[in-house]
Short mmCIF file of C-alpha atoms in Angstrom, two decimals:
data_model
loop_
_atom_site.label_atom_id
_atom_site.label_comp_id
_atom_site.label_asym_id
_atom_site.label_seq_id
_atom_site.Cartn_x
_atom_site.Cartn_y
_atom_site.Cartn_z
CA MET A 2 10.10 -116.44 142.87
CA ASN A 3 6.34 -115.95 142.64
CA ASP A 4 5.85 -119.44 144.06
CA GLU A 5 8.14 -118.57 146.97
CA ILE A 6 6.03 -115.53 147.86
CA ILE A 7 2.77 -117.45 147.52
CA GLU A 8 4.24 -120.05 149.89
CA LEU A 9 5.35 -117.36 152.38
CA LEU A 10 2.01 -115.53 152.41
CA LYS A 11 -0.33 -118.51 152.30
CA ASP A 12 -2.83 -119.25 155.08
CA MET A 13 -2.45 -115.79 156.57
CA VAL A 14 -4.96 -115.02 159.30
CA VAL A 15 -4.83 -111.65 161.09
CA ASN A 16 -7.26 -110.79 163.88
CA GLY A 17 -9.41 -113.73 162.82
CA GLU A 18 -9.65 -112.61 159.19
CA SER A 19 -8.19 -114.71 156.40
CA ILE A 20 -6.06 -112.62 154.00
CA PRO A 21 -5.66 -114.02 150.47
CA ALA A 22 -2.51 -113.13 148.46
CA LYS A 23 -2.63 -113.07 144.65
CA LEU A 24 -0.24 -112.18 141.85
CA LEU A 25 -0.98 -108.75 140.29
CA PHE A 26 -4.75 -108.67 140.70
CA TYR A 27 -7.40 -109.75 143.19
CA ASN A 28 -11.08 -109.72 142.34
CA GLY A 29 -12.77 -109.35 145.68
CA HIS A 30 -15.73 -107.74 147.37
CA GLY A 31 -14.84 -105.73 150.43
CA GLU A 32 -12.51 -108.08 152.24
CA SER A 33 -8.82 -107.57 153.06
CA TYR A 34 -6.41 -108.84 150.44
CA ILE A 35 -2.80 -108.72 149.25
CA THR A 36 -1.43 -108.46 145.72
CA PHE A 37 2.22 -108.80 144.76
CA GLN A 38 4.38 -108.27 141.69
CA GLU A 39 8.00 -107.86 140.67
CA GLU A 40 8.81 -104.17 140.62
CA ASP A 41 12.43 -103.91 139.50
CA ALA A 42 15.71 -105.78 139.14
CA ASP A 43 19.17 -104.30 139.62
CA GLU A 44 22.30 -105.75 138.10
CA SER A 45 24.78 -106.34 140.90
CA LEU A 46 27.37 -108.89 139.73
CA SER A 47 28.66 -109.66 136.25
CA GLY A 48 31.48 -111.87 134.95
CA ASP A 49 32.59 -113.31 131.61
CA ASP A 50 30.10 -111.07 129.83
CA GLN A 51 27.30 -112.76 131.74
CA LEU A 52 24.98 -111.57 134.46
CA LEU A 53 25.87 -113.68 137.49
CA GLY A 54 23.74 -112.12 140.17
CA PHE A 55 21.16 -109.43 140.64
CA VAL A 56 18.82 -107.97 143.21
CA THR A 57 15.13 -108.38 142.58
CA TYR A 58 12.54 -106.07 144.16
CA TYR A 59 8.99 -107.20 144.87
CA ASP A 60 6.04 -105.02 145.83
CA ILE A 61 3.55 -106.45 148.30
CA ASP A 62 0.37 -104.35 148.29
CA VAL A 63 -1.86 -104.64 151.35
CA TYR A 64 -5.51 -103.55 151.06
CA THR A 65 -7.86 -103.56 154.01
CA ARG A 66 -10.75 -101.80 155.66
CA ALA A 67 -9.63 -103.15 159.03
CA ASN A 68 -6.32 -102.82 160.89
CA LEU A 69 -3.66 -102.12 158.25
CA ASN A 70 -0.75 -102.11 160.69
CA ALA A 71 -1.49 -105.62 161.96
CA ILE A 72 -1.45 -107.04 158.42
CA VAL A 73 1.66 -105.05 157.47
CA ASP A 74 3.49 -106.38 160.54
CA GLU A 75 2.51 -109.95 159.68
CA VAL A 76 3.71 -109.55 156.07
CA LYS A 77 7.03 -108.09 157.24
CA HIS A 78 7.48 -110.92 159.71
CA ARG A 79 6.84 -113.60 157.11
CA MET A 80 8.96 -112.00 154.39
CA VAL A 81 11.94 -110.94 156.54
CA VAL A 82 12.10 -113.56 159.28
CA GLN A 83 10.78 -116.61 157.46
CA GLY A 84 11.79 -115.75 153.89
CA ASP A 85 15.11 -113.88 154.31
CA TRP A 86 13.93 -110.92 152.27
CA VAL A 87 15.15 -107.40 153.05
CA TRP A 88 12.51 -104.73 153.66
CA GLN A 89 13.20 -101.66 151.49
CA VAL A 90 12.03 -98.67 153.50
CA ALA A 91 12.68 -96.01 150.85
CA ARG A 92 10.88 -98.03 148.16
CA SER A 93 7.81 -98.66 150.29
CA SER A 94 4.90 -96.26 150.23
CA GLN A 95 3.25 -94.28 152.96
CA MET A 96 -0.19 -95.32 154.25
CA MET A 97 -2.87 -94.43 151.73
CA PHE A 98 -6.65 -94.21 152.06
CA ASP A 99 -9.25 -94.27 149.29
CA PRO A 100 -12.36 -92.42 150.50
CA THR A 101 -14.59 -93.86 147.76
CA THR A 102 -14.01 -97.48 148.79
CA GLY A 103 -12.90 -97.04 152.40
CA TYR A 104 -9.79 -99.14 151.76
CA TYR A 105 -6.47 -98.47 153.48
CA HIS A 106 -3.56 -99.37 151.22
CA GLN A 107 0.18 -99.64 151.69
CA THR A 108 2.87 -100.85 149.32
CA LEU A 109 5.75 -102.73 150.96
CA SER A 110 8.92 -103.31 148.96
CA PHE A 111 11.23 -106.25 149.62
CA ALA A 112 14.52 -107.18 147.98
CA LYS A 113 16.42 -110.40 147.56
CA GLU A 114 19.73 -111.25 145.94
CA ARG A 115 19.53 -113.98 143.34
CA MET A 116 22.53 -115.89 142.07
CA ASN A 117 21.09 -118.92 140.30
CA LEU A 118 18.97 -117.87 137.40
CA GLU A 119 16.20 -120.29 136.60
CA TRP A 120 16.66 -119.87 132.85
CA GLN A 121 20.35 -120.83 133.06
CA LYS A 122 19.58 -124.27 134.48
CA MET B 27 65.68 -91.84 163.00
CA ALA B 28 64.41 -91.94 159.42
CA HIS B 29 62.11 -89.17 158.55
CA PHE B 30 60.19 -87.90 155.59
CA LYS B 31 59.60 -84.33 154.58
CA ALA B 32 57.12 -83.24 151.96
CA ASP B 33 56.54 -79.77 150.61
CA PHE B 34 53.29 -78.62 149.11
CA GLY B 35 53.39 -75.81 146.64
CA ALA B 36 51.57 -72.64 147.63
CA ASP B 37 49.14 -73.15 144.75
CA THR B 38 48.12 -76.58 145.98
CA LEU B 39 47.58 -75.27 149.50
CA LYS B 40 45.48 -72.42 148.14
CA GLU B 41 43.38 -74.89 146.17
CA MET B 42 42.85 -77.04 149.26
CA GLN B 43 41.80 -73.99 151.23
CA ARG B 44 39.35 -73.08 148.47
CA VAL B 45 37.86 -76.60 148.51
CA HIS B 46 37.48 -76.36 152.30
CA ARG B 47 35.86 -72.94 152.01
CA ASP B 48 33.51 -73.97 149.18
CA ALA B 49 32.56 -77.38 150.60
CA ASP B 50 28.84 -76.52 150.81
CA GLN B 51 28.81 -75.38 147.20
CA ILE B 52 30.60 -78.55 146.07
CA PHE B 53 28.23 -80.83 147.99
CA GLY B 54 25.29 -78.82 146.62
CA ALA B 55 26.48 -79.28 143.05
CA MET B 56 26.88 -83.00 143.72
CA THR B 57 23.30 -83.41 144.99
CA ARG B 58 22.03 -81.34 142.05
CA ALA B 59 23.87 -83.57 139.58
CA GLY B 60 22.28 -86.64 141.21
CA ALA B 61 18.84 -85.02 141.12
CA GLU B 62 19.25 -84.12 137.43
CA CYS B 63 20.10 -87.74 136.71
CA VAL B 64 16.96 -88.95 138.54
CA ALA B 65 14.74 -86.32 136.88
CA ALA B 66 15.98 -87.33 133.42
CA ASN B 67 15.29 -91.02 134.17
CA THR B 68 11.84 -90.19 135.59
CA LYS B 69 10.88 -88.25 132.46
CA LYS B 70 12.12 -91.11 130.29
CA ASN B 71 10.24 -93.81 132.28
CA CYS B 72 7.02 -91.83 132.78
CA PRO B 73 4.07 -93.96 131.55
CA VAL B 74 1.42 -91.20 131.66
CA PRO B 75 1.46 -88.81 128.69
CA GLY B 76 1.93 -85.22 129.86
CA LEU B 77 3.09 -86.11 133.38
CA GLU B 78 6.77 -85.82 132.45
CA SER B 79 6.47 -82.02 132.05
CA HIS B 80 5.51 -81.82 135.75
CA VAL B 81 8.79 -83.35 136.96
CA LYS B 82 10.77 -80.57 138.65
CA ILE B 83 14.02 -80.16 140.56
CA SER B 84 14.00 -78.09 143.73
CA ARG B 85 16.60 -75.51 144.65
CA THR B 86 19.53 -76.89 146.59
CA TYR B 87 19.08 -76.27 150.30
CA LYS B 88 20.58 -76.98 153.68
CA THR B 89 18.44 -78.62 156.35
CA PRO B 90 18.78 -76.69 159.61
CA SER B 91 18.33 -79.71 161.89
CA ASP B 92 21.31 -81.74 160.72
CA GLY B 93 23.20 -79.50 158.30
CA GLY B 94 22.53 -81.88 155.41
CA ILE B 95 22.56 -80.56 151.87
CA ALA B 96 19.78 -81.76 149.57
CA THR B 97 18.16 -81.28 146.18
CA LYS B 98 14.75 -82.85 145.61
CA VAL B 99 12.98 -84.22 142.56
CA TYR B 100 9.23 -83.69 142.76
CA PHE B 101 5.98 -83.42 140.81
CA SER B 102 4.45 -79.98 140.55
CA GLY B 103 1.27 -78.41 139.16
CA TYR B 104 -2.00 -79.79 137.85
CA MET B 105 -2.99 -81.91 134.88
CA PRO B 106 -6.20 -81.19 132.93
CA PHE B 107 -9.34 -83.19 133.77
CA LYS B 108 -10.17 -86.13 131.53
CA GLY B 109 -12.96 -85.83 128.97
CA GLY B 110 -12.83 -82.04 128.74
CA ARG B 111 -14.41 -81.54 132.17
CA LYS B 112 -13.80 -78.21 133.83
CA LYS B 113 -14.67 -78.92 137.43
CA PHE B 114 -14.42 -81.68 140.01
CA VAL B 115 -16.84 -81.80 142.93
CA ARG B 116 -16.91 -84.31 145.75
CA ARG B 117 -19.80 -84.11 148.09
CA GLY B 118 -18.88 -84.39 151.71
CA ARG B 119 -19.87 -87.45 153.65
CA ALA B 120 -21.90 -86.93 156.79
CA GLY B 121 -19.95 -84.43 158.85
CA GLY B 122 -17.33 -84.07 156.12
CA GLN B 123 -16.47 -81.16 153.91
CA LYS B 124 -17.50 -80.61 150.33
CA TYR B 125 -14.51 -80.34 148.02
CA GLU B 126 -14.45 -78.77 144.60
CA THR B 127 -11.73 -77.55 142.28
CA THR B 128 -11.32 -76.15 138.79
CA GLU B 129 -7.52 -76.41 138.88
CA GLY B 130 -7.31 -79.95 137.49
CA VAL B 131 -5.82 -83.14 138.89
CA PRO B 132 -2.67 -82.68 140.99
CA ALA B 133 0.30 -84.14 139.13
CA ALA B 134 1.66 -85.60 142.38
CA PHE B 135 -1.65 -87.46 142.86
CA VAL B 136 -1.45 -88.90 139.33
CA ALA B 137 2.16 -89.91 139.97
CA GLN B 138 1.25 -91.67 143.22
CA ALA B 139 -1.72 -93.48 141.68
CA THR B 140 0.50 -94.65 138.82
CA GLU B 141 3.36 -95.70 141.07
CA TYR B 142 1.32 -97.58 143.68
CA GLY B 143 -2.07 -98.21 142.01
CA THR B 144 -5.55 -97.54 143.39
CA THR B 145 -8.59 -99.45 144.55
CA GLU B 146 -11.90 -99.31 142.63
CA ARG B 147 -12.81 -95.67 141.93
CA VAL B 148 -16.44 -94.59 141.94
CA THR B 149 -17.52 -90.97 141.42
CA ASP B 150 -20.20 -89.22 143.47
CA GLN B 151 -22.51 -89.68 140.50
CA GLY B 152 -22.06 -93.44 140.81
CA GLU B 153 -19.86 -93.74 137.73
CA ASP B 154 -17.44 -96.67 138.03
CA ARG B 155 -14.02 -95.57 136.81
CA GLY B 156 -12.23 -98.83 137.57
CA VAL B 157 -8.86 -99.55 139.09
CA ILE B 158 -5.61 -97.83 138.12
CA GLN B 159 -3.19 -100.71 137.66
CA LYS B 160 0.13 -99.81 139.24
CA ARG B 161 3.01 -99.08 136.89
CA PRO B 162 6.07 -98.30 139.04
CA PHE B 163 8.29 -95.80 137.28
CA PHE B 164 9.57 -93.33 139.90
CA ARG B 165 11.44 -95.79 142.12
CA LYS B 166 12.96 -97.39 139.03
CA SER B 167 14.45 -94.03 138.12
CA PHE B 168 16.85 -94.08 141.09
CA LYS B 169 19.75 -96.00 139.57
CA LYS B 170 22.40 -96.02 142.28
CA HIS B 171 25.45 -96.40 140.04
CA GLU B 172 24.27 -93.64 137.66
CA ILE B 173 23.60 -91.24 140.53
CA GLU B 174 26.97 -91.98 142.15
CA GLN B 175 28.81 -91.44 138.88
CA ALA B 176 27.02 -88.14 138.24
CA MET B 177 27.83 -86.99 141.79
CA LEU B 178 31.49 -88.00 141.51
CA ASP B 179 31.82 -86.19 138.17
CA ALA B 180 30.35 -83.06 139.74
CA GLN B 181 32.71 -83.41 142.70
CA THR B 182 35.77 -83.57 140.45
CA LYS B 183 34.57 -80.65 138.36
CA GLU B 184 33.64 -78.39 141.29
CA SER B 185 36.81 -79.10 143.26
CA GLY B 186 39.03 -78.40 140.28
CA GLY B 187 40.26 -82.02 140.21
CA ILE B 188 41.48 -82.08 143.83
CA LEU B 189 38.73 -84.46 145.06
#
């Protein structure tokens, strides 16, 4: 699942700026960046005492000193249109601003139903 | 022509009238039961020591715009400063306002920083206080099936078993 998100968010360029996307943590110096991580998983389908399917929720955190909305729109487009993820409005955050670093930050939550568990293969 | 006639007892009709009359109260009790479920989960999942005592449940209210009935779960009050400090001062940037407080750190601010994380924090004195790594706990506390069950139980109880 992490590989899928890396694939979806790779080579992102917004307003001429390249936006790197990393799992959990990005060690940068002032540029725009994206981090992502699994946030939650909800059991949705069980049978024969086994979990058959579940919904997984991923947080995509966008950090920028430039135009936050443009990057957010690009992330939504890639995740929803290209990746078939569902944007979770209620799980996403409002726009945030850190005055000490000048970074705008927004957490976007996306969900996807998973039926084939990797560890069952 | 075949027809069907059913008679309700007077007691049943009275009960149905009561449910109709007390609908707001029943819906209110349902939202409160759901909120209590979320508040209990939030306190259980809370990763910051002391923050759980700031989880509160609002009164049940009706929104005037759409007539909806709601009960909210929220964070209230202030947490003590770290390191025994008594005061926080942030000098204003050029054209900005100076901000100082002796109240402590708002619990809602701590909750948000924990839920969504922060960027690098540096104090006015130049002290680097690092990044708060996000640890989502609030959104995880909204378990749909648990909330629905709590609300349905409250509905049955408040309606006297009619609903």
